[in-house]
Short mmCIF file of C-alpha atoms and ligand atoms in Angstrom, two decimals:
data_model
loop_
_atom_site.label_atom_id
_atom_site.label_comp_id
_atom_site.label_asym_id
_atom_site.label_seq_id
_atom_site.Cartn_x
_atom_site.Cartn_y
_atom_site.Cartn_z
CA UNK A 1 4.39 -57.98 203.15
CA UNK A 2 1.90 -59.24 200.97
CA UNK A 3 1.34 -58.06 197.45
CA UNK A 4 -2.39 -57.56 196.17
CA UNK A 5 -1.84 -57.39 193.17
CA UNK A 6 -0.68 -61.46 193.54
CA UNK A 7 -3.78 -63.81 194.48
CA UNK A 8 -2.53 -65.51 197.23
CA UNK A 9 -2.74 -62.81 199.97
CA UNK A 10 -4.64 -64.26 203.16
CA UNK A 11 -7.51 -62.04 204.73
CA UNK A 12 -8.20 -62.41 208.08
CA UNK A 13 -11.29 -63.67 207.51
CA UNK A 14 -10.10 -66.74 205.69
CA UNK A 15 -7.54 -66.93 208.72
CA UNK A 16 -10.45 -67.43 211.19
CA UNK A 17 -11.76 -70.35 209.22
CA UNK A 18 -8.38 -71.94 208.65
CA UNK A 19 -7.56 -72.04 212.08
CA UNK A 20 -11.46 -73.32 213.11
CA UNK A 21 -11.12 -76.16 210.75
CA UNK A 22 -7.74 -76.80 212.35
CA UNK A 23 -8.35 -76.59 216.09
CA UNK A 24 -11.34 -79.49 215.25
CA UNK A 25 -15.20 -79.37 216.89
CA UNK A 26 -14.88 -75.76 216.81
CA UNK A 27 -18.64 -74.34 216.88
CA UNK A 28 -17.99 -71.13 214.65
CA UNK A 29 -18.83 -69.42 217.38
CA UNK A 30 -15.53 -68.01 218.37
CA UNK A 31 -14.66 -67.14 214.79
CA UNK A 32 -17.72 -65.12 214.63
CA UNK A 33 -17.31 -63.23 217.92
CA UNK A 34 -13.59 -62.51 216.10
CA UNK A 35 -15.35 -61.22 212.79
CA UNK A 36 -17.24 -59.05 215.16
CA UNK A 37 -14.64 -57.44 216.73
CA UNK A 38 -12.83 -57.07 213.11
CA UNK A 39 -16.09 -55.17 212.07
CA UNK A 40 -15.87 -52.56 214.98
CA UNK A 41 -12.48 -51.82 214.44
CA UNK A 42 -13.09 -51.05 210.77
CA UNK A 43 -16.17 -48.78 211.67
CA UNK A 44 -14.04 -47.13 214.53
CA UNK A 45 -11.15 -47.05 212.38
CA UNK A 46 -13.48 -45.02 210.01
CA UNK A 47 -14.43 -42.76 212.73
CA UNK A 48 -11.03 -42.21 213.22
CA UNK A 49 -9.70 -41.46 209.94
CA UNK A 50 -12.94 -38.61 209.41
CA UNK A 51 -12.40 -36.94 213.07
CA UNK A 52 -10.43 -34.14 212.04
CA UNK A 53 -13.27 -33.43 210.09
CA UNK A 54 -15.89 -33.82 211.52
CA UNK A 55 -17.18 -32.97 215.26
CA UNK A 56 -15.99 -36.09 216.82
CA UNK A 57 -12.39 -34.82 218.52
CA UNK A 58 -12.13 -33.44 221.88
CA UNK A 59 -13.26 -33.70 225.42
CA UNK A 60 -16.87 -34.92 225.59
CA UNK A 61 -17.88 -32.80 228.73
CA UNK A 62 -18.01 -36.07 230.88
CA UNK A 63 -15.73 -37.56 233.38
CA UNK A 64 -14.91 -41.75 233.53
CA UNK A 65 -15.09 -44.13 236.04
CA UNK A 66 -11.48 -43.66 236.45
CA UNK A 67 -12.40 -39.59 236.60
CA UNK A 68 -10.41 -38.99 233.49
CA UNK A 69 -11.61 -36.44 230.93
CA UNK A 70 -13.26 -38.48 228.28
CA UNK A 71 -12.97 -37.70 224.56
CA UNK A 72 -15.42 -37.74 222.20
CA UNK A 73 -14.01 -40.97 220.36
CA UNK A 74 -13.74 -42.80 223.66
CA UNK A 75 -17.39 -42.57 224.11
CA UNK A 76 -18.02 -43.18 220.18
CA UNK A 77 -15.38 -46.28 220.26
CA UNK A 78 -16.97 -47.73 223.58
CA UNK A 79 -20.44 -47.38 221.88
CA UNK A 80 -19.51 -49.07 218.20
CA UNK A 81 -17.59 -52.24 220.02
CA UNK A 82 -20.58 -53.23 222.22
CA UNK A 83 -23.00 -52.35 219.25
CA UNK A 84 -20.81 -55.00 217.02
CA UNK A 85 -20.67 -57.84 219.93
CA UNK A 86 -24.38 -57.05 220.77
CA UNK A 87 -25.61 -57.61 217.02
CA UNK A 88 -23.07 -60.53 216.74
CA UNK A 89 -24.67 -62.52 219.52
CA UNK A 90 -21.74 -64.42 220.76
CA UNK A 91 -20.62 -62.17 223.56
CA UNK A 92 -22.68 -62.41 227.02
CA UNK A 93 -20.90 -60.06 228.88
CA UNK A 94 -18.44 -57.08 228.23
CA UNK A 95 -16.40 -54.94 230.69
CA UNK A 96 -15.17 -51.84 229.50
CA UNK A 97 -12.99 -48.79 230.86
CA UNK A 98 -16.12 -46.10 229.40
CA UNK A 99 -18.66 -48.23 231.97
CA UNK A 100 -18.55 -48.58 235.25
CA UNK A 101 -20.13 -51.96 235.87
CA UNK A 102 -19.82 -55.13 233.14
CA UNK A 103 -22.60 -55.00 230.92
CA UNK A 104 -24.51 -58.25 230.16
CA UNK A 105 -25.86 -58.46 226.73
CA UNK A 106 -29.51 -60.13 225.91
CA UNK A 107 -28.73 -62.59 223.34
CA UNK A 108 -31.16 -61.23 220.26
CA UNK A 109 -31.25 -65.20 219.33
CA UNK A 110 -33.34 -66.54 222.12
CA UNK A 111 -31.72 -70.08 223.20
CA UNK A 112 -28.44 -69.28 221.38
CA UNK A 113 -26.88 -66.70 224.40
CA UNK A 114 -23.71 -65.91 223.93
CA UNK A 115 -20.79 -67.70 225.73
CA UNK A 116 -17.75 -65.47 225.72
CA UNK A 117 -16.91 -62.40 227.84
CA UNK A 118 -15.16 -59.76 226.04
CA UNK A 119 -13.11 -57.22 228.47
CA UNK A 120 -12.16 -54.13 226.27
CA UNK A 121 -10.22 -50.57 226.01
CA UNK A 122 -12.17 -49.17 222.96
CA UNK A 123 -9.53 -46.26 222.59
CA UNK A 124 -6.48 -46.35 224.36
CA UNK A 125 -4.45 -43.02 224.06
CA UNK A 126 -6.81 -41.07 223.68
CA UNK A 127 -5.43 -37.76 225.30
CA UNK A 128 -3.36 -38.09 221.75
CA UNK A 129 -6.47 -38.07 219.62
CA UNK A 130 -6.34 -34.48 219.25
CA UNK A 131 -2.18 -34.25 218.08
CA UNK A 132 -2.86 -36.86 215.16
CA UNK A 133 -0.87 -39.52 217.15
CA UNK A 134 -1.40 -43.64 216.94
CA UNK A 135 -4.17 -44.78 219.50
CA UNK A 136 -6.05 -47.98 219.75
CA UNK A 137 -8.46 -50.98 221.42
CA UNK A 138 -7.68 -53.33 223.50
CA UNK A 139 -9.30 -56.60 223.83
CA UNK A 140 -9.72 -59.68 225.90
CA UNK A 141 -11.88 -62.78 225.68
CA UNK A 142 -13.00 -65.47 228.13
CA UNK A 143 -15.69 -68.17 228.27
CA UNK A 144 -18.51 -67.78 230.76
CA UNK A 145 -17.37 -70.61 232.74
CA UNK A 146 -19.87 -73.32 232.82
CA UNK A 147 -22.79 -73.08 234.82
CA UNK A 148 -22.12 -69.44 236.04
CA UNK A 149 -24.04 -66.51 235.14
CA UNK A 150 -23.10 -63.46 233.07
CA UNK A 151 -22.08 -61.16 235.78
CA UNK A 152 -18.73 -59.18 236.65
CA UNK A 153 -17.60 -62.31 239.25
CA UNK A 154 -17.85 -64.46 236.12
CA UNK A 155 -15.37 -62.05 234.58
CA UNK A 156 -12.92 -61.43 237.56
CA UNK A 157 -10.72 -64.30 236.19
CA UNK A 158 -6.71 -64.54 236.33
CA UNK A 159 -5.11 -63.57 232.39
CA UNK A 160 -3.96 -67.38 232.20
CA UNK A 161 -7.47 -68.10 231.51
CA UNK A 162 -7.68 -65.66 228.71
CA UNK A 163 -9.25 -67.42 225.43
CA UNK A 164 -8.27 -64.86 223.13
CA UNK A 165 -6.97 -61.26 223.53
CA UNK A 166 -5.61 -58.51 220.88
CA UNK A 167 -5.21 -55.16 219.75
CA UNK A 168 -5.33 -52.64 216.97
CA UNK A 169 -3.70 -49.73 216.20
CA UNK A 170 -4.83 -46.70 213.97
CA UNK A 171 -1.65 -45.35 212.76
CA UNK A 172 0.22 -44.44 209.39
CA UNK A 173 -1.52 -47.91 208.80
CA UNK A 174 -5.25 -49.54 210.74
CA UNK A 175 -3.24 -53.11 212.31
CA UNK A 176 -4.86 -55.78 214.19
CA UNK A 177 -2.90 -58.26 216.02
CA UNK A 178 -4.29 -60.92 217.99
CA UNK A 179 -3.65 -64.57 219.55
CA UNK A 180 -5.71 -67.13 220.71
CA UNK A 181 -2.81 -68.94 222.58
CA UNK A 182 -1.32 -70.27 219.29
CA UNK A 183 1.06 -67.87 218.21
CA UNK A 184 0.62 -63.88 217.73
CA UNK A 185 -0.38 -62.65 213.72
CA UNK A 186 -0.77 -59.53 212.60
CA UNK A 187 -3.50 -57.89 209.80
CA UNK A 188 -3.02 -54.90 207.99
CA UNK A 189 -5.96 -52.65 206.72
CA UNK A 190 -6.25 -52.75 202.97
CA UNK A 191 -8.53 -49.63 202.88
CA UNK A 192 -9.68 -50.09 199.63
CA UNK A 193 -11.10 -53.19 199.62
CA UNK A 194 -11.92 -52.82 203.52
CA UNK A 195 -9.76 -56.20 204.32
CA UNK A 196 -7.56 -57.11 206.96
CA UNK A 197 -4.73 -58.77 205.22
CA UNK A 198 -2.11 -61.14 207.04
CA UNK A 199 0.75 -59.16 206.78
CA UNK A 200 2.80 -59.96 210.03
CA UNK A 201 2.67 -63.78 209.94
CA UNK A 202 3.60 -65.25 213.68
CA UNK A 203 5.13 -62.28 215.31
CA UNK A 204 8.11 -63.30 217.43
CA UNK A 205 9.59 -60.37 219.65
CA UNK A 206 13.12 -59.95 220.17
CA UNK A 207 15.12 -61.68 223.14
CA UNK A 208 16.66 -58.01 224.15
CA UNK A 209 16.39 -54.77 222.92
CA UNK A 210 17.79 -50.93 223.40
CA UNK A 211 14.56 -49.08 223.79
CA UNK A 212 12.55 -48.61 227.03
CA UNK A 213 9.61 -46.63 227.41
CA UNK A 214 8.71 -45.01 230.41
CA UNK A 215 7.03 -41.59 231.57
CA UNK A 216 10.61 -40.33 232.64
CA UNK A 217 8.80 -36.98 234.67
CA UNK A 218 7.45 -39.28 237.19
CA UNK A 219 11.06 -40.49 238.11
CA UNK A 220 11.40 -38.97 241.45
CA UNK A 221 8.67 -40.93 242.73
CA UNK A 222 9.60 -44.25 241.58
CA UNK A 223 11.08 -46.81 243.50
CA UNK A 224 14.62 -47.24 244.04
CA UNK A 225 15.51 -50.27 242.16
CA UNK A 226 13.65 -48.89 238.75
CA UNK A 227 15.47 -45.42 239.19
CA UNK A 228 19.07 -47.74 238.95
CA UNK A 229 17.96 -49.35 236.31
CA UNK A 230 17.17 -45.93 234.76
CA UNK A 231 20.76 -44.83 235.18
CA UNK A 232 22.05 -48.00 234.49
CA UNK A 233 20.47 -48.08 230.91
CA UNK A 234 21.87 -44.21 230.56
CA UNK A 235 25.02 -45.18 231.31
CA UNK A 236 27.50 -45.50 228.16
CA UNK A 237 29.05 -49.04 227.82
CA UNK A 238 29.65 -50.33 224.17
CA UNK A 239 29.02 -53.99 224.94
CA UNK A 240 25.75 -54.06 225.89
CA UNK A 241 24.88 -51.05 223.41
CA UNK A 242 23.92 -48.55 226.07
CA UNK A 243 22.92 -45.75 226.47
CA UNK A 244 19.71 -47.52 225.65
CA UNK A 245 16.85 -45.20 223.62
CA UNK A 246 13.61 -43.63 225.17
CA UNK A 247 10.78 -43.94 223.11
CA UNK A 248 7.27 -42.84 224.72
CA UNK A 249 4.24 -42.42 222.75
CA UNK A 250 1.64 -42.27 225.67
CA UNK A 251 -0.12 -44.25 223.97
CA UNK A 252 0.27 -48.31 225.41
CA UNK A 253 -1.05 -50.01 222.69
CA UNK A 254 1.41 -48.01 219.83
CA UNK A 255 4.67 -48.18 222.76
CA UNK A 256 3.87 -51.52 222.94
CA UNK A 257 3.16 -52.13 219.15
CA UNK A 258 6.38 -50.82 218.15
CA UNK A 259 8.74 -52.87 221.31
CA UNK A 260 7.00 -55.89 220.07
CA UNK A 261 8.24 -55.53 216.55
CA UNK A 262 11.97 -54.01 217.28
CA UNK A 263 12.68 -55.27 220.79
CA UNK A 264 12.23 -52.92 224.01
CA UNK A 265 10.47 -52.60 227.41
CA UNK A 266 7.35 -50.65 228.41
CA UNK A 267 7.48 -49.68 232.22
CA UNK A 268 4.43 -47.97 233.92
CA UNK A 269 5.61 -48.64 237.22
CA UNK A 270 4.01 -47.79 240.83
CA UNK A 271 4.49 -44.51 241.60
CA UNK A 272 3.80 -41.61 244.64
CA UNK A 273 1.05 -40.37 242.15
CA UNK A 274 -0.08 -44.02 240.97
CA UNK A 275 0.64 -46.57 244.15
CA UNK A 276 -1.22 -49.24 241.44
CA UNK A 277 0.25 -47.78 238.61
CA UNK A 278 -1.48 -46.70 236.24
CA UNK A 279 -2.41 -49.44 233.67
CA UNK A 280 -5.75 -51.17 233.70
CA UNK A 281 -5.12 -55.04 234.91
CA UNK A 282 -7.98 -56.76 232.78
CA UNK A 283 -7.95 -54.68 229.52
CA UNK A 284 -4.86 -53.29 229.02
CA UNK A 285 -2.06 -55.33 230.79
CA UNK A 286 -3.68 -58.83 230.81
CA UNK A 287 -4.10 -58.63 226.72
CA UNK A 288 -1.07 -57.95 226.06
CA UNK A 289 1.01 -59.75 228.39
CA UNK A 290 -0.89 -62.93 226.48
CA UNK A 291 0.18 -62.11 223.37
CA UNK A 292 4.39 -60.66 224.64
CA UNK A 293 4.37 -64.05 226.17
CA UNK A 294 2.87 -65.62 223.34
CA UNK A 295 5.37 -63.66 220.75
CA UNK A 296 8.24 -65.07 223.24
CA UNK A 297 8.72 -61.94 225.43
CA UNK A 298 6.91 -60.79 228.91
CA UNK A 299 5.00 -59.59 231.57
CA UNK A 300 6.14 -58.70 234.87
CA UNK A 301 4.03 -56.38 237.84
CA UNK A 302 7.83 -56.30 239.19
CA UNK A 303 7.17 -59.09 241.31
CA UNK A 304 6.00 -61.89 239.39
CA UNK A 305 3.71 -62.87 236.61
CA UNK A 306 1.12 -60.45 235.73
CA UNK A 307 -1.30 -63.09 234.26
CA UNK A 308 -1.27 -64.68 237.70
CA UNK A 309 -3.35 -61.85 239.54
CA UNK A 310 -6.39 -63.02 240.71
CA UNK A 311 -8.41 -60.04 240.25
CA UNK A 312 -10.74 -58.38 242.28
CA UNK A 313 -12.61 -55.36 240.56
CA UNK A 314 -13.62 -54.91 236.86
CA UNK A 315 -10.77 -51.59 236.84
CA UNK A 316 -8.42 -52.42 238.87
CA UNK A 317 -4.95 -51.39 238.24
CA UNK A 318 -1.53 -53.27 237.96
CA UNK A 319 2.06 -52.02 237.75
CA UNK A 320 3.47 -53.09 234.60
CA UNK A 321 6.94 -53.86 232.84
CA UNK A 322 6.21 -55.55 229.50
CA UNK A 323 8.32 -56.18 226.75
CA UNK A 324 11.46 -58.12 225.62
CA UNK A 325 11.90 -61.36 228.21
CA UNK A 326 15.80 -60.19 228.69
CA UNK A 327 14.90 -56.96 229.84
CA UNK A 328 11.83 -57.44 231.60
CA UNK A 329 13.77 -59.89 233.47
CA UNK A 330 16.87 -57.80 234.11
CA UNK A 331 14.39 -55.15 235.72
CA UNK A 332 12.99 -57.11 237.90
CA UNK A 333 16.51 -58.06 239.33
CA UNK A 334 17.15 -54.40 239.84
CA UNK A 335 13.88 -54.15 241.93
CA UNK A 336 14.96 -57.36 244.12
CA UNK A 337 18.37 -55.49 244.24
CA UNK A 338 20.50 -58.31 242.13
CA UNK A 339 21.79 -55.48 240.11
CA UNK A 340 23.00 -56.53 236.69
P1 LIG B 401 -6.48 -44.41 228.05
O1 LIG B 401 -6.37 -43.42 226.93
O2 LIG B 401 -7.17 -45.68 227.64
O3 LIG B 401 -7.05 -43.82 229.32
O4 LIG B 401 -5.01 -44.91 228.43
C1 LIG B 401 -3.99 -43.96 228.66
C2 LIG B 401 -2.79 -44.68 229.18
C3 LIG B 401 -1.90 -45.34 228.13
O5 LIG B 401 -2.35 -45.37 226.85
C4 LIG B 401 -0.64 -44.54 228.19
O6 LIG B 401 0.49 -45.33 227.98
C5 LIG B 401 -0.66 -43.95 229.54
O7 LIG B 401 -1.99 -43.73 229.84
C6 LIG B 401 0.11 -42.66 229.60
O8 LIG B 401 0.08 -42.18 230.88
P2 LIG B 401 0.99 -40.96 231.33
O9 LIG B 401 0.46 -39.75 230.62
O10 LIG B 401 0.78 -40.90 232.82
O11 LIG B 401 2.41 -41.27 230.96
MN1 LIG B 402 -5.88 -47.26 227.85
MN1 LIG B 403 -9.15 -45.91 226.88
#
């Protein structure tokens, strides 16, 4: 961790520019659609940190595309991020779960349109909002490919093609991790100089771990291979440390900030109540299996490579076990019925 009070602690805007002077013929652009983003998430992360105070918590009255309840911040969130890419002028497009259709954005520099789609959760969690409990954004950029105009079959494009993706957290601390297929870093909030500082330098995610996260009350509906597994982690064996833990948030982006960090597995599989699961394909799984497979771990749907879904529709959903690459891959023999 770095120590301010030393001058050689690395914001994340000096980070951009390093790594724009490094990658050669960059534009700027891309480090400016990043500074964007950085912006939002200290103004939501503001937000955040008042809404116990002021009238910003609970249920808005509306209902989603997805016809969930939405919050108050999830509306608020949705509405800062595209005001930041907007203003910014880089982004041409963004997709978000609080929208039902991709919203192009009118360049405000005429000539000088934007170039990158921007796919985003602004608050993940948010049922937790009211408890005091980590939530989050999710984020994920592409180029408009060349040629093609700024609509959502521009943005229905498989994760491998992701130019960027990341997340941040509002917890005991505001962290933003992202990767831009170089390696995963981390930023901490300093909130009184209003910095993010470099304070998890490439993130590398343990080969195994002994935590799995999972929504254990939907276990009668999953499928059989996942419910062995289940028991098989339960069961006591020295060796292989088991009984493994359960941690579960219910909130992706904190389960998934912590397994990155100490080693575990996030499951939201297919289930009687969510045949697709329940995860979001292009804003919540596709981010972050970009940056587990980037921080040396992965992302399975149970079959095969999440990145590798062509997708279809702006919401779709994807069955999802993220996490450690030992894990994830023991799981998967379970559901082909290799046990072990
Ligand atoms: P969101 O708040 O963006 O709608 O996402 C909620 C998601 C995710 O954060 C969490 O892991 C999952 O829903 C929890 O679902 P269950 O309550 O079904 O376990
Ligand atoms: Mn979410
Ligand atoms: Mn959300």
């Amino acid at each position: 961790m770095n120590d301010l009070s030393t001058p050689d602690f690395k914001t994340l805007e000096q980070f951009i520019i390093e790594q724009q002077e490094m990658s050669g013929g960059a534009t700027g652009a891309f480090s400016r659609l990043l500074r964007d983003l950085s912006v939002a998430a200290k103004v939501v992360n503001r937000d955040m940190r008042r809404a116990g105070l002021v009238d910003i918590l609970g249920a808005s009255g509306e209902v989603n595309v997805q016809g969930e309840v939405q919050q108050k911040m999830d509306a608020l969130a949705h509405a800062e991020f595209v005001r930041a890419l907007r203003r910014g002028g880089e982004t041409c497009l963004i997709g978000s779960e609080e929208h039902a259709e991709a919203i192009p954005l009118d360049g405000d520099r005429p000539g000088e349109d934007g170039r990158y789609i921007v796919l985003l959760d602004p608050l993940d969690g948010s049922s937790n909002i009211d408890v005091n409990v980590s939530v989050g954004t999710i984020f994920s950029v592409y180029h408009l490919p060349e040629g093609a105009a700024p609509t959502l079959e521009a943005a229905l494009q498989p994760g491998t093609e992701q130019v960027a993706a990341g997340y941040i957290v509002y917890g005991s601390s505001t962290i933003l991790v992202y990767t831009t297929g170089n390696g995963v870093n981390g930023f901490t909030l300093e909130p009184s100089i209003g910095e993010f500082i470099l304070s998890h330098p490439n993130i590398r995610t343990p080969e195994t771990g002994t935590m799995y996260s999972v929504n254990e009350g939907n276990y009668n509906s999953f499928e059989d291979g996942l419910k062995r597994w289940i028991k098989w982690a339960q069961a006591e064996d020295k060796a292989t440390a088991r009984p493994y833990t359960t941690r579960y948030i219910g909130s992706f982006v904190s389960d998934f900030h912590r397994n990155l960090v100490k080693g575990g597995i996030y499951i939201y599989p297919a289930s009687a109540k969510s045949p697709e699961g329940k995860l979001r394909l292009m804003y919540e799984s596709n981010p972050m299996a970009f940056i587990v497979e980037q921080a040396g771990g992965m992302a399975s749907n149970g079959r095969g490579r999440v990145m590798e879904t062509q997708p279809t529709a702006l919401h779709q959903r994807t069955p999802l076990y993220i996490g450690s690459k030992a894990m994830v891959e023991q799981v998967e023999r379970f559901l082909a019925g290799e046990e072990g």
